[in-house]
Amino acid sequence: MGNYRITKVNTLHEGWRRLLLLTIRIPDGRLIEREVFDSGDAAAVLPYDPIRRRAILIRQFRAPVMHSGDDDTLIEVIAGLLDGAEPEACARREAMEEAGVRLRALELVGALWSAPGATTERAHLFLAPYALADRVAEGGGLAEEHENIEVLEVDLDDLARMVRDNTITDLKTLALAQALLIRHPALFERR
């Protein structure tokens, strides 16, 4: 592999995200074109309360999911685009905006390509313990972004069941729920 080279970049649309048309010279010398959503990196975080054995998820409207024929909302972890911030700062900012939770310690799970065949987005994934006292605001997202987020505090047993039953349909949420199960199995033991 190798010897691929971008020879031309055209901006097809500039809006919330940019849609680019890349012209690429492939190893045999031919030119191919690929459409790419250029959005930059994102951060996603799964806050969990180890004392009360709960995790915070959110439910929000997702136009692509609705367009594909599914429900118009999706249950997911807290996430947002970096917008020039460091991944840790973004995770903390989004946790406060979307769920009203103040995060201190962040445990990096990894930086993973969201959908490498279509977007430049790489998601920095974190787990983050929190306590009831860290729920300092209502959350719900920013009104100017029309997020209308519903904050869900789910029991860790229910989260584990959602993983087992394949009811989590968002990839970053599944990755973080599985990471919590693997990295902190004691949280899921019967007490």
PDB file of C-alpha atoms in Angstrom, residues 18-93:
ATOM      1  CA  ARG A  18     -17.701  20.861   4.780  1.00  0.00           C
ATOM      2  CA  LEU A  19     -18.280  18.434   1.935  1.00  0.00           C
ATOM      3  CA  LEU A  20     -15.130  18.007  -0.099  1.00  0.00           C
ATOM      4  CA  LEU A  21     -14.452  16.269  -3.382  1.00  0.00           C
ATOM      5  CA  LEU A  22     -10.947  14.812  -3.358  1.00  0.00           C
ATOM      6  CA  THR A  23      -9.179  13.815  -6.553  1.00  0.00           C
ATOM      7  CA  ILE A  24      -6.658  11.097  -5.719  1.00  0.00           C
ATOM      8  CA  ARG A  25      -3.904   9.549  -7.827  1.00  0.00           C
ATOM      9  CA  ILE A  26      -3.794   5.842  -7.013  1.00  0.00           C
ATOM     10  CA  PRO A  27      -0.654   3.644  -7.308  1.00  0.00           C
ATOM     11  CA  ASP A  28      -1.368   2.547 -10.914  1.00  0.00           C
ATOM     12  CA  GLY A  29      -1.513   6.224 -11.984  1.00  0.00           C
ATOM     13  CA  ARG A  30      -5.282   6.519 -12.467  1.00  0.00           C
ATOM     14  CA  LEU A  31      -7.300   9.310 -10.833  1.00  0.00           C
ATOM     15  CA  ILE A  32     -10.297   8.584  -8.606  1.00  0.00           C
ATOM     16  CA  GLU A  33     -12.674  10.882  -6.746  1.00  0.00           C
ATOM     17  CA  ARG A  34     -14.024  10.590  -3.199  1.00  0.00           C
ATOM     18  CA  GLU A  35     -16.544  12.750  -1.353  1.00  0.00           C
ATOM     19  CA  VAL A  36     -15.446  13.456   2.224  1.00  0.00           C
ATOM     20  CA  PHE A  37     -17.195  15.199   5.130  1.00  0.00           C
ATOM     21  CA  ASP A  38     -14.558  17.400   6.746  1.00  0.00           C
ATOM     22  CA  SER A  39     -15.623  18.020  10.327  1.00  0.00           C
ATOM     23  CA  GLY A  40     -12.480  17.765  12.400  1.00  0.00           C
ATOM     24  CA  ASP A  41     -12.043  15.713  15.538  1.00  0.00           C
ATOM     25  CA  ALA A  42     -14.601  15.085  18.267  1.00  0.00           C
ATOM     26  CA  ALA A  43     -14.629  13.914  21.872  1.00  0.00           C
ATOM     27  CA  ALA A  44     -17.087  11.489  23.452  1.00  0.00           C
ATOM     28  CA  VAL A  45     -17.426  10.596  27.122  1.00  0.00           C
ATOM     29  CA  LEU A  46     -19.339   8.067  29.195  1.00  0.00           C
ATOM     30  CA  PRO A  47     -19.744   9.402  32.747  1.00  0.00           C
ATOM     31  CA  TYR A  48     -20.382   6.725  35.359  1.00  0.00           C
ATOM     32  CA  ASP A  49     -21.125   6.910  39.081  1.00  0.00           C
ATOM     33  CA  PRO A  50     -19.266   4.031  40.783  1.00  0.00           C
ATOM     34  CA  ILE A  51     -21.134   4.509  44.093  1.00  0.00           C
ATOM     35  CA  ARG A  52     -24.699   4.590  42.782  1.00  0.00           C
ATOM     36  CA  ARG A  53     -23.782   2.293  39.844  1.00  0.00           C
ATOM     37  CA  ARG A  54     -25.271   4.550  37.186  1.00  0.00           C
ATOM     38  CA  ALA A  55     -24.133   5.990  33.859  1.00  0.00           C
ATOM     39  CA  ILE A  56     -25.238   9.065  31.967  1.00  0.00           C
ATOM     40  CA  LEU A  57     -26.458   8.702  28.402  1.00  0.00           C
ATOM     41  CA  ILE A  58     -28.384  11.180  26.305  1.00  0.00           C
ATOM     42  CA  ARG A  59     -31.190  10.956  23.767  1.00  0.00           C
ATOM     43  CA  GLN A  60     -31.260  13.438  20.929  1.00  0.00           C
ATOM     44  CA  PHE A  61     -32.610  14.011  17.434  1.00  0.00           C
ATOM     45  CA  ARG A  62     -30.439  12.678  14.603  1.00  0.00           C
ATOM     46  CA  ALA A  63     -31.523  13.600  11.068  1.00  0.00           C
ATOM     47  CA  PRO A  64     -29.441  10.890   9.304  1.00  0.00           C
ATOM     48  CA  VAL A  65     -30.937   8.189  11.544  1.00  0.00           C
ATOM     49  CA  MET A  66     -34.450   9.445  10.823  1.00  0.00           C
ATOM     50  CA  HIS A  67     -33.683   9.668   7.087  1.00  0.00           C
ATOM     51  CA  SER A  68     -32.574   6.011   7.163  1.00  0.00           C
ATOM     52  CA  GLY A  69     -35.982   4.992   8.440  1.00  0.00           C
ATOM     53  CA  ASP A  70     -35.220   4.525  12.129  1.00  0.00           C
ATOM     54  CA  ASP A  71     -36.578   6.493  15.060  1.00  0.00           C
ATOM     55  CA  ASP A  72     -35.818  10.214  14.958  1.00  0.00           C
ATOM     56  CA  THR A  73     -33.809  10.076  18.203  1.00  0.00           C
ATOM     57  CA  LEU A  74     -30.784   8.084  19.244  1.00  0.00           C
ATOM     58  CA  ILE A  75     -29.464   7.083  22.670  1.00  0.00           C
ATOM     59  CA  GLU A  76     -25.770   7.927  22.835  1.00  0.00           C
ATOM     60  CA  VAL A  77     -22.898   9.038  25.000  1.00  0.00           C
ATOM     61  CA  ILE A  78     -22.121  12.722  25.403  1.00  0.00           C
ATOM     62  CA  ALA A  79     -20.115  14.011  22.437  1.00  0.00           C
ATOM     63  CA  GLY A  80     -19.175  17.060  20.431  1.00  0.00           C
ATOM     64  CA  LEU A  81     -16.717  18.481  17.934  1.00  0.00           C
ATOM     65  CA  LEU A  82     -13.458  19.796  19.386  1.00  0.00           C
ATOM     66  CA  ASP A  83     -13.889  23.243  17.767  1.00  0.00           C
ATOM     67  CA  GLY A  84     -10.216  24.012  18.429  1.00  0.00           C
ATOM     68  CA  ALA A  85     -10.185  22.711  22.016  1.00  0.00           C
ATOM     69  CA  GLU A  86      -8.142  19.849  23.402  1.00  0.00           C
ATOM     70  CA  PRO A  87     -10.091  16.549  23.570  1.00  0.00           C
ATOM     71  CA  GLU A  88     -10.220  16.577  27.391  1.00  0.00           C
ATOM     72  CA  ALA A  89     -11.530  20.150  27.487  1.00  0.00           C
ATOM     73  CA  CYS A  90     -14.138  19.288  24.857  1.00  0.00           C
ATOM     74  CA  ALA A  91     -15.332  16.234  26.817  1.00  0.00           C
ATOM     75  CA  ARG A  92     -15.744  18.364  29.950  1.00  0.00           C
ATOM     76  CA  ARG A  93     -17.495  21.176  28.043  1.00  0.00           C
TER      77      ARG A  93
END
